[in-house]
């Protein structure tokens, strides 16, 4: 003889912890199901960062202060704005760049041309030129958790004043809105050769 349990027309209650019930993400999903493709296309995997910290220029044996703004998104476009300023008694530099990202902003990897202006000042050289190049962004942890940026640009490209600037930046979150970041940047040209190393605290508004 086969035995079967009586059918029930009522769904079994599920005991959901209050912490999950109050989740903003769950409330959003109750109102409407998420569109994953749209989120990948429109919601950046990285955050805007405001940065402040210590910087050192080893070749000139001097140190000072760095501050900057990274990846401020312009409206709902794939274009971001970055600005930086580093100062020491002997060496200083500032720059403003725009980065129009090529791939969907929610991905774990992206590429962007870099278009901007950069100024470098040392004990022997002072120059301000257009700055052109490219950057590669790797995001192992979305939402500002961690990312790595590799960037190569050239000032006064194609002229005898050309200066190549290579940079690697690594950032890691230590709190929901705070990160520790490091920059290592190398300048190389006929009239200049310098390295900038920075340790920064980043705030994600």
JSON list of C-alpha atoms in Angstrom, two decimals:
[
{"chain": "A", "resi": 1, "resn": "UNK", "atom": "CA", "xyz": [0.00, 0.00, 0.00]},
{"chain": "A", "resi": 2, "resn": "UNK", "atom": "CA", "xyz": [1.22, 3.48, -0.88]},
{"chain": "A", "resi": 3, "resn": "UNK", "atom": "CA", "xyz": [0.82, 6.24, 1.61]},
{"chain": "A", "resi": 4, "resn": "UNK", "atom": "CA", "xyz": [0.86, 9.95, 0.75]},
{"chain": "A", "resi": 5, "resn": "UNK", "atom": "CA", "xyz": [0.65, 13.10, 2.79]},
{"chain": "A", "resi": 6, "resn": "UNK", "atom": "CA", "xyz": [-2.51, 15.18, 2.44]},
{"chain": "A", "resi": 7, "resn": "UNK", "atom": "CA", "xyz": [-2.16, 18.08, 0.03]},
{"chain": "A", "resi": 8, "resn": "UNK", "atom": "CA", "xyz": [-2.21, 21.55, 1.53]},
{"chain": "A", "resi": 9, "resn": "UNK", "atom": "CA", "xyz": [-3.36, 24.65, -0.30]},
{"chain": "A", "resi": 10, "resn": "UNK", "atom": "CA", "xyz": [-1.63, 26.99, 2.15]},
{"chain": "A", "resi": 11, "resn": "UNK", "atom": "CA", "xyz": [2.07, 27.83, 1.67]},
{"chain": "A", "resi": 12, "resn": "UNK", "atom": "CA", "xyz": [4.31, 26.95, 4.57]},
{"chain": "A", "resi": 13, "resn": "UNK", "atom": "CA", "xyz": [5.42, 30.01, 6.55]},
{"chain": "A", "resi": 14, "resn": "UNK", "atom": "CA", "xyz": [9.11, 30.88, 6.30]},
{"chain": "A", "resi": 15, "resn": "UNK", "atom": "CA", "xyz": [10.78, 32.34, 9.34]},
{"chain": "A", "resi": 16, "resn": "UNK", "atom": "CA", "xyz": [12.93, 35.19, 7.95]},
{"chain": "A", "resi": 17, "resn": "UNK", "atom": "CA", "xyz": [15.22, 36.93, 10.45]},
{"chain": "A", "resi": 18, "resn": "UNK", "atom": "CA", "xyz": [14.41, 40.63, 11.07]},
{"chain": "A", "resi": 19, "resn": "UNK", "atom": "CA", "xyz": [17.87, 41.66, 9.81]},
{"chain": "A", "resi": 20, "resn": "UNK", "atom": "CA", "xyz": [17.10, 40.19, 6.39]},
{"chain": "A", "resi": 21, "resn": "UNK", "atom": "CA", "xyz": [13.54, 41.57, 6.32]},
{"chain": "A", "resi": 22, "resn": "UNK", "atom": "CA", "xyz": [14.91, 45.09, 6.87]},
{"chain": "A", "resi": 23, "resn": "UNK", "atom": "CA", "xyz": [17.50, 44.75, 4.09]},
{"chain": "A", "resi": 24, "resn": "UNK", "atom": "CA", "xyz": [17.25, 47.62, 1.56]},
{"chain": "A", "resi": 25, "resn": "UNK", "atom": "CA", "xyz": [18.11, 45.16, -1.22]},
{"chain": "A", "resi": 26, "resn": "UNK", "atom": "CA", "xyz": [15.27, 42.80, -0.26]},
{"chain": "A", "resi": 27, "resn": "UNK", "atom": "CA", "xyz": [12.81, 45.70, -0.05]},
{"chain": "A", "resi": 28, "resn": "UNK", "atom": "CA", "xyz": [13.89, 46.82, -3.53]},
{"chain": "A", "resi": 29, "resn": "UNK", "atom": "CA", "xyz": [13.42, 43.30, -4.91]},
{"chain": "A", "resi": 30, "resn": "UNK", "atom": "CA", "xyz": [9.93, 43.07, -3.37]},
{"chain": "A", "resi": 31, "resn": "UNK", "atom": "CA", "xyz": [8.91, 46.17, -5.30]},
{"chain": "A", "resi": 32, "resn": "UNK", "atom": "CA", "xyz": [10.37, 44.92, -8.59]},
{"chain": "A", "resi": 33, "resn": "UNK", "atom": "CA", "xyz": [12.64, 42.11, -9.71]},
{"chain": "A", "resi": 34, "resn": "UNK", "atom": "CA", "xyz": [16.21, 43.23, -10.42]},
{"chain": "A", "resi": 35, "resn": "UNK", "atom": "CA", "xyz": [17.33, 43.69, -14.01]},
{"chain": "A", "resi": 36, "resn": "UNK", "atom": "CA", "xyz": [20.82, 42.21, -13.80]},
{"chain": "A", "resi": 37, "resn": "UNK", "atom": "CA", "xyz": [21.83, 43.26, -17.31]},
{"chain": "A", "resi": 38, "resn": "UNK", "atom": "CA", "xyz": [20.74, 46.85, -16.66]},
{"chain": "A", "resi": 39, "resn": "UNK", "atom": "CA", "xyz": [22.63, 46.91, -13.35]},
{"chain": "A", "resi": 40, "resn": "UNK", "atom": "CA", "xyz": [25.81, 45.71, -15.05]},
{"chain": "A", "resi": 41, "resn": "UNK", "atom": "CA", "xyz": [25.47, 48.35, -17.76]},
{"chain": "A", "resi": 42, "resn": "UNK", "atom": "CA", "xyz": [24.57, 51.30, -15.54]},
{"chain": "A", "resi": 43, "resn": "UNK", "atom": "CA", "xyz": [25.74, 50.71, -11.95]},
{"chain": "A", "resi": 44, "resn": "UNK", "atom": "CA", "xyz": [29.53, 51.17, -11.66]},
{"chain": "A", "resi": 45, "resn": "UNK", "atom": "CA", "xyz": [31.52, 48.44, -9.94]},
{"chain": "A", "resi": 46, "resn": "UNK", "atom": "CA", "xyz": [33.79, 51.20, -8.58]},
{"chain": "A", "resi": 47, "resn": "UNK", "atom": "CA", "xyz": [33.10, 54.21, -6.36]},
{"chain": "A", "resi": 48, "resn": "UNK", "atom": "CA", "xyz": [34.03, 57.88, -6.46]},
{"chain": "A", "resi": 49, "resn": "UNK", "atom": "CA", "xyz": [36.94, 58.48, -4.07]},
{"chain": "A", "resi": 50, "resn": "UNK", "atom": "CA", "xyz": [38.24, 61.59, -2.35]},
{"chain": "A", "resi": 51, "resn": "UNK", "atom": "CA", "xyz": [41.84, 60.97, -1.29]},
{"chain": "A", "resi": 52, "resn": "UNK", "atom": "CA", "xyz": [44.39, 62.51, 1.05]},
{"chain": "A", "resi": 53, "resn": "UNK", "atom": "CA", "xyz": [47.76, 61.24, 2.17]},
{"chain": "A", "resi": 54, "resn": "UNK", "atom": "CA", "xyz": [51.55, 61.20, 2.30]},
{"chain": "A", "resi": 55, "resn": "UNK", "atom": "CA", "xyz": [53.72, 61.32, -0.81]},
{"chain": "A", "resi": 56, "resn": "UNK", "atom": "CA", "xyz": [57.44, 60.89, -1.42]},
{"chain": "A", "resi": 57, "resn": "UNK", "atom": "CA", "xyz": [59.72, 61.67, -4.37]},
{"chain": "A", "resi": 58, "resn": "UNK", "atom": "CA", "xyz": [62.79, 59.43, -3.86]},
{"chain": "A", "resi": 59, "resn": "UNK", "atom": "CA", "xyz": [65.03, 60.82, -6.62]},
{"chain": "A", "resi": 60, "resn": "UNK", "atom": "CA", "xyz": [64.73, 64.32, -5.18]},
{"chain": "A", "resi": 61, "resn": "UNK", "atom": "CA", "xyz": [64.79, 63.04, -1.58]},
{"chain": "A", "resi": 62, "resn": "UNK", "atom": "CA", "xyz": [61.73, 65.05, -0.61]},
{"chain": "A", "resi": 63, "resn": "UNK", "atom": "CA", "xyz": [58.25, 64.32, 0.70]},
{"chain": "A", "resi": 64, "resn": "UNK", "atom": "CA", "xyz": [54.94, 66.10, 1.12]},
{"chain": "A", "resi": 65, "resn": "UNK", "atom": "CA", "xyz": [51.17, 65.87, 0.71]},
{"chain": "A", "resi": 66, "resn": "UNK", "atom": "CA", "xyz": [48.86, 64.38, -1.92]},
{"chain": "A", "resi": 67, "resn": "UNK", "atom": "CA", "xyz": [45.15, 64.97, -2.43]},
{"chain": "A", "resi": 68, "resn": "UNK", "atom": "CA", "xyz": [42.79, 64.06, -5.22]},
{"chain": "A", "resi": 69, "resn": "UNK", "atom": "CA", "xyz": [39.45, 63.04, -6.63]},
{"chain": "A", "resi": 70, "resn": "UNK", "atom": "CA", "xyz": [39.06, 59.75, -8.51]},
{"chain": "A", "resi": 71, "resn": "UNK", "atom": "CA", "xyz": [36.33, 58.59, -10.88]},
{"chain": "A", "resi": 72, "resn": "UNK", "atom": "CA", "xyz": [33.64, 61.21, -10.34]},
{"chain": "A", "resi": 73, "resn": "UNK", "atom": "CA", "xyz": [30.94, 60.06, -12.76]},
{"chain": "A", "resi": 74, "resn": "UNK", "atom": "CA", "xyz": [29.53, 62.73, -15.07]},
{"chain": "A", "resi": 75, "resn": "UNK", "atom": "CA", "xyz": [25.75, 62.28, -14.94]},
{"chain": "A", "resi": 76, "resn": "UNK", "atom": "CA", "xyz": [24.62, 58.86, -16.21]},
{"chain": "A", "resi": 77, "resn": "UNK", "atom": "CA", "xyz": [27.36, 58.72, -18.83]},
{"chain": "A", "resi": 78, "resn": "UNK", "atom": "CA", "xyz": [30.29, 56.25, -18.84]},
{"chain": "A", "resi": 79, "resn": "UNK", "atom": "CA", "xyz": [32.66, 59.22, -18.46]},
{"chain": "A", "resi": 80, "resn": "UNK", "atom": "CA", "xyz": [34.44, 59.97, -15.17]},
{"chain": "A", "resi": 81, "resn": "UNK", "atom": "CA", "xyz": [36.60, 62.87, -13.99]},
{"chain": "A", "resi": 82, "resn": "UNK", "atom": "CA", "xyz": [39.79, 62.58, -11.93]},
{"chain": "A", "resi": 83, "resn": "UNK", "atom": "CA", "xyz": [41.99, 65.31, -10.44]},
{"chain": "A", "resi": 84, "resn": "UNK", "atom": "CA", "xyz": [45.18, 65.15, -8.37]},
{"chain": "A", "resi": 85, "resn": "UNK", "atom": "CA", "xyz": [47.68, 67.42, -6.63]},
{"chain": "A", "resi": 86, "resn": "UNK", "atom": "CA", "xyz": [50.94, 66.46, -4.92]},
{"chain": "A", "resi": 87, "resn": "UNK", "atom": "CA", "xyz": [53.27, 68.95, -3.26]},
{"chain": "A", "resi": 88, "resn": "UNK", "atom": "CA", "xyz": [56.69, 68.87, -1.65]},
{"chain": "A", "resi": 89, "resn": "UNK", "atom": "CA", "xyz": [59.27, 71.65, -1.12]},
{"chain": "A", "resi": 90, "resn": "UNK", "atom": "CA", "xyz": [61.17, 70.56, -4.26]},
{"chain": "A", "resi": 91, "resn": "UNK", "atom": "CA", "xyz": [58.73, 68.63, -6.50]},
{"chain": "A", "resi": 92, "resn": "UNK", "atom": "CA", "xyz": [55.06, 69.24, -7.23]},
{"chain": "A", "resi": 93, "resn": "UNK", "atom": "CA", "xyz": [52.51, 68.02, -9.75]},
{"chain": "A", "resi": 94, "resn": "UNK", "atom": "CA", "xyz": [48.84, 68.48, -10.58]},
{"chain": "A", "resi": 95, "resn": "UNK", "atom": "CA", "xyz": [46.53, 67.09, -13.23]},
{"chain": "A", "resi": 96, "resn": "UNK", "atom": "CA", "xyz": [42.93, 66.84, -14.43]},
{"chain": "A", "resi": 97, "resn": "UNK", "atom": "CA", "xyz": [41.77, 63.94, -16.63]},
{"chain": "A", "resi": 98, "resn": "UNK", "atom": "CA", "xyz": [38.57, 62.53, -18.10]},
{"chain": "A", "resi": 99, "resn": "UNK", "atom": "CA", "xyz": [38.13, 58.80, -18.68]},
{"chain": "A", "resi": 100, "resn": "UNK", "atom": "CA", "xyz": [35.34, 57.61, -21.05]},
{"chain": "A", "resi": 101, "resn": "UNK", "atom": "CA", "xyz": [35.09, 53.92, -20.13]},
{"chain": "A", "resi": 102, "resn": "UNK", "atom": "CA", "xyz": [34.58, 51.57, -23.08]},
{"chain": "A", "resi": 103, "resn": "UNK", "atom": "CA", "xyz": [32.87, 48.57, -21.45]},
{"chain": "A", "resi": 104, "resn": "UNK", "atom": "CA", "xyz": [29.77, 48.42, -19.16]},
{"chain": "A", "resi": 105, "resn": "UNK", "atom": "CA", "xyz": [30.57, 50.14, -15.86]},
{"chain": "A", "resi": 106, "resn": "UNK", "atom": "CA", "xyz": [29.42, 47.21, -13.71]},
{"chain": "A", "resi": 107, "resn": "UNK", "atom": "CA", "xyz": [32.03, 44.79, -15.01]},
{"chain": "A", "resi": 108, "resn": "UNK", "atom": "CA", "xyz": [35.09, 43.44, -13.22]},
{"chain": "A", "resi": 109, "resn": "UNK", "atom": "CA", "xyz": [37.41, 44.87, -15.87]},
{"chain": "A", "resi": 110, "resn": "UNK", "atom": "CA", "xyz": [37.32, 48.08, -17.89]},
{"chain": "A", "resi": 111, "resn": "UNK", "atom": "CA", "xyz": [39.44, 50.13, -20.24]},
{"chain": "A", "resi": 112, "resn": "UNK", "atom": "CA", "xyz": [39.37, 53.87, -20.88]},
{"chain": "A", "resi": 113, "resn": "UNK", "atom": "CA", "xyz": [41.33, 56.41, -22.87]},
{"chain": "A", "resi": 114, "resn": "UNK", "atom": "CA", "xyz": [42.75, 59.19, -20.67]},
{"chain": "A", "resi": 115, "resn": "UNK", "atom": "CA", "xyz": [42.46, 62.78, -21.89]},
{"chain": "A", "resi": 116, "resn": "UNK", "atom": "CA", "xyz": [43.62, 65.69, -19.77]},
{"chain": "A", "resi": 117, "resn": "UNK", "atom": "CA", "xyz": [46.27, 68.18, -18.76]},
{"chain": "A", "resi": 118, "resn": "UNK", "atom": "CA", "xyz": [49.24, 67.63, -16.45]},
{"chain": "A", "resi": 119, "resn": "UNK", "atom": "CA", "xyz": [51.84, 69.85, -14.81]},
{"chain": "A", "resi": 120, "resn": "UNK", "atom": "CA", "xyz": [55.19, 68.70, -13.40]},
{"chain": "A", "resi": 121, "resn": "UNK", "atom": "CA", "xyz": [57.66, 70.84, -11.49]},
{"chain": "A", "resi": 122, "resn": "UNK", "atom": "CA", "xyz": [61.10, 69.82, -10.17]},
{"chain": "A", "resi": 123, "resn": "UNK", "atom": "CA", "xyz": [64.29, 71.66, -9.26]},
{"chain": "A", "resi": 124, "resn": "UNK", "atom": "CA", "xyz": [65.36, 71.56, -12.93]},
{"chain": "A", "resi": 125, "resn": "UNK", "atom": "CA", "xyz": [62.14, 71.33, -14.98]},
{"chain": "A", "resi": 126, "resn": "UNK", "atom": "CA", "xyz": [58.71, 72.94, -15.07]},
{"chain": "A", "resi": 127, "resn": "UNK", "atom": "CA", "xyz": [56.20, 71.92, -17.73]},
{"chain": "A", "resi": 128, "resn": "UNK", "atom": "CA", "xyz": [52.43, 71.90, -18.32]},
{"chain": "A", "resi": 129, "resn": "UNK", "atom": "CA", "xyz": [51.13, 69.92, -21.29]},
{"chain": "A", "resi": 130, "resn": "UNK", "atom": "CA", "xyz": [48.19, 67.91, -22.60]},
{"chain": "A", "resi": 131, "resn": "UNK", "atom": "CA", "xyz": [48.19, 64.39, -21.16]},
{"chain": "A", "resi": 132, "resn": "UNK", "atom": "CA", "xyz": [47.01, 61.46, -23.32]},
{"chain": "A", "resi": 133, "resn": "UNK", "atom": "CA", "xyz": [47.01, 57.71, -22.74]},
{"chain": "A", "resi": 134, "resn": "UNK", "atom": "CA", "xyz": [44.95, 54.80, -21.44]},
{"chain": "A", "resi": 135, "resn": "UNK", "atom": "CA", "xyz": [44.02, 53.03, -18.23]},
{"chain": "A", "resi": 136, "resn": "UNK", "atom": "CA", "xyz": [43.08, 49.48, -17.29]},
{"chain": "A", "resi": 137, "resn": "UNK", "atom": "CA", "xyz": [40.77, 49.05, -14.29]},
{"chain": "A", "resi": 138, "resn": "UNK", "atom": "CA", "xyz": [40.51, 45.69, -12.48]},
{"chain": "A", "resi": 139, "resn": "UNK", "atom": "CA", "xyz": [37.80, 45.29, -9.82]},
{"chain": "A", "resi": 140, "resn": "UNK", "atom": "CA", "xyz": [38.10, 42.04, -7.81]},
{"chain": "A", "resi": 141, "resn": "UNK", "atom": "CA", "xyz": [35.56, 43.34, -5.25]},
{"chain": "A", "resi": 142, "resn": "UNK", "atom": "CA", "xyz": [32.68, 45.52, -6.46]},
{"chain": "A", "resi": 143, "resn": "UNK", "atom": "CA", "xyz": [31.33, 48.60, -4.71]},
{"chain": "A", "resi": 144, "resn": "UNK", "atom": "CA", "xyz": [34.73, 49.98, -3.73]},
{"chain": "A", "resi": 145, "resn": "UNK", "atom": "CA", "xyz": [35.89, 46.85, -1.88]},
{"chain": "A", "resi": 146, "resn": "UNK", "atom": "CA", "xyz": [39.12, 46.58, -3.85]},
{"chain": "A", "resi": 147, "resn": "UNK", "atom": "CA", "xyz": [40.48, 47.63, -7.22]},
{"chain": "A", "resi": 148, "resn": "UNK", "atom": "CA", "xyz": [43.70, 47.95, -9.19]},
{"chain": "A", "resi": 149, "resn": "UNK", "atom": "CA", "xyz": [44.38, 50.63, -11.82]},
{"chain": "A", "resi": 150, "resn": "UNK", "atom": "CA", "xyz": [47.19, 50.50, -14.37]},
{"chain": "A", "resi": 151, "resn": "UNK", "atom": "CA", "xyz": [47.70, 53.68, -16.38]},
{"chain": "A", "resi": 152, "resn": "UNK", "atom": "CA", "xyz": [50.15, 54.93, -18.99]},
{"chain": "A", "resi": 153, "resn": "UNK", "atom": "CA", "xyz": [50.04, 58.47, -20.37]},
{"chain": "A", "resi": 154, "resn": "UNK", "atom": "CA", "xyz": [52.30, 60.83, -22.28]},
{"chain": "A", "resi": 155, "resn": "UNK", "atom": "CA", "xyz": [52.70, 64.58, -22.00]},
{"chain": "A", "resi": 156, "resn": "UNK", "atom": "CA", "xyz": [53.55, 66.50, -25.21]},
{"chain": "A", "resi": 157, "resn": "UNK", "atom": "CA", "xyz": [53.42, 63.20, -27.09]},
{"chain": "A", "resi": 158, "resn": "UNK", "atom": "CA", "xyz": [55.45, 63.10, -30.31]},
{"chain": "A", "resi": 159, "resn": "UNK", "atom": "CA", "xyz": [57.64, 66.11, -29.45]},
{"chain": "A", "resi": 160, "resn": "UNK", "atom": "CA", "xyz": [61.12, 66.51, -27.97]},
{"chain": "A", "resi": 161, "resn": "UNK", "atom": "CA", "xyz": [59.39, 67.52, -24.71]},
{"chain": "A", "resi": 162, "resn": "UNK", "atom": "CA", "xyz": [57.58, 64.16, -24.43]},
{"chain": "A", "resi": 163, "resn": "UNK", "atom": "CA", "xyz": [57.33, 62.71, -20.91]},
{"chain": "A", "resi": 164, "resn": "UNK", "atom": "CA", "xyz": [55.95, 59.25, -20.20]},
{"chain": "A", "resi": 165, "resn": "UNK", "atom": "CA", "xyz": [54.02, 58.72, -16.97]},
{"chain": "A", "resi": 166, "resn": "UNK", "atom": "CA", "xyz": [53.33, 55.17, -15.78]},
{"chain": "A", "resi": 167, "resn": "UNK", "atom": "CA", "xyz": [51.17, 54.58, -12.72]},
{"chain": "A", "resi": 168, "resn": "UNK", "atom": "CA", "xyz": [49.80, 51.70, -10.69]},
{"chain": "A", "resi": 169, "resn": "UNK", "atom": "CA", "xyz": [47.19, 52.29, -7.96]},
{"chain": "A", "resi": 170, "resn": "UNK", "atom": "CA", "xyz": [45.81, 49.74, -5.50]},
{"chain": "A", "resi": 171, "resn": "UNK", "atom": "CA", "xyz": [42.90, 50.41, -3.13]},
{"chain": "A", "resi": 172, "resn": "UNK", "atom": "CA", "xyz": [41.33, 48.27, -0.40]},
{"chain": "A", "resi": 173, "resn": "UNK", "atom": "CA", "xyz": [38.32, 49.04, 1.81]},
{"chain": "A", "resi": 174, "resn": "UNK", "atom": "CA", "xyz": [38.82, 49.04, 5.59]},
{"chain": "A", "resi": 175, "resn": "UNK", "atom": "CA", "xyz": [35.31, 50.34, 6.41]},
{"chain": "A", "resi": 176, "resn": "UNK", "atom": "CA", "xyz": [32.06, 50.88, 4.45]},
{"chain": "A", "resi": 177, "resn": "UNK", "atom": "CA", "xyz": [33.20, 54.33, 3.27]},
{"chain": "A", "resi": 178, "resn": "UNK", "atom": "CA", "xyz": [36.96, 54.28, 3.90]},
{"chain": "A", "resi": 179, "resn": "UNK", "atom": "CA", "xyz": [39.85, 52.75, 1.98]},
{"chain": "A", "resi": 180, "resn": "UNK", "atom": "CA", "xyz": [43.61, 52.56, 2.14]},
{"chain": "A", "resi": 181, "resn": "UNK", "atom": "CA", "xyz": [45.31, 53.14, -1.22]},
{"chain": "A", "resi": 182, "resn": "UNK", "atom": "CA", "xyz": [48.82, 53.26, -2.64]},
{"chain": "A", "resi": 183, "resn": "UNK", "atom": "CA", "xyz": [50.11, 54.96, -5.78]},
{"chain": "A", "resi": 184, "resn": "UNK", "atom": "CA", "xyz": [53.40, 54.31, -7.53]},
{"chain": "A", "resi": 185, "resn": "UNK", "atom": "CA", "xyz": [54.11, 56.65, -10.43]},
{"chain": "A", "resi": 186, "resn": "UNK", "atom": "CA", "xyz": [57.17, 56.99, -12.68]},
{"chain": "A", "resi": 187, "resn": "UNK", "atom": "CA", "xyz": [58.01, 60.02, -14.85]},
{"chain": "A", "resi": 188, "resn": "UNK", "atom": "CA", "xyz": [60.49, 59.55, -17.68]},
{"chain": "A", "resi": 189, "resn": "UNK", "atom": "CA", "xyz": [61.63, 62.05, -20.31]},
{"chain": "A", "resi": 190, "resn": "UNK", "atom": "CA", "xyz": [64.71, 63.76, -21.73]},
{"chain": "A", "resi": 191, "resn": "UNK", "atom": "CA", "xyz": [64.62, 66.49, -19.12]},
{"chain": "A", "resi": 192, "resn": "UNK", "atom": "CA", "xyz": [63.05, 64.67, -16.17]},
{"chain": "A", "resi": 193, "resn": "UNK", "atom": "CA", "xyz": [63.24, 61.41, -14.26]},
{"chain": "A", "resi": 194, "resn": "UNK", "atom": "CA", "xyz": [61.33, 61.03, -11.00]},
{"chain": "A", "resi": 195, "resn": "UNK", "atom": "CA", "xyz": [59.20, 58.60, -9.01]},
{"chain": "A", "resi": 196, "resn": "UNK", "atom": "CA", "xyz": [56.21, 59.42, -6.83]},
{"chain": "A", "resi": 197, "resn": "UNK", "atom": "CA", "xyz": [55.12, 56.98, -4.10]},
{"chain": "A", "resi": 198, "resn": "UNK", "atom": "CA", "xyz": [52.00, 57.76, -2.06]},
{"chain": "A", "resi": 199, "resn": "UNK", "atom": "CA", "xyz": [50.06, 56.22, 0.81]},
{"chain": "A", "resi": 200, "resn": "UNK", "atom": "CA", "xyz": [46.51, 57.57, 0.93]},
{"chain": "A", "resi": 201, "resn": "UNK", "atom": "CA", "xyz": [43.27, 57.43, 2.87]},
{"chain": "A", "resi": 202, "resn": "UNK", "atom": "CA", "xyz": [40.24, 57.44, 0.57]},
{"chain": "A", "resi": 203, "resn": "UNK", "atom": "CA", "xyz": [36.67, 58.43, 1.45]},
{"chain": "A", "resi": 204, "resn": "UNK", "atom": "CA", "xyz": [33.81, 57.15, -0.71]},
{"chain": "A", "resi": 205, "resn": "UNK", "atom": "CA", "xyz": [30.88, 59.63, -0.45]}
]
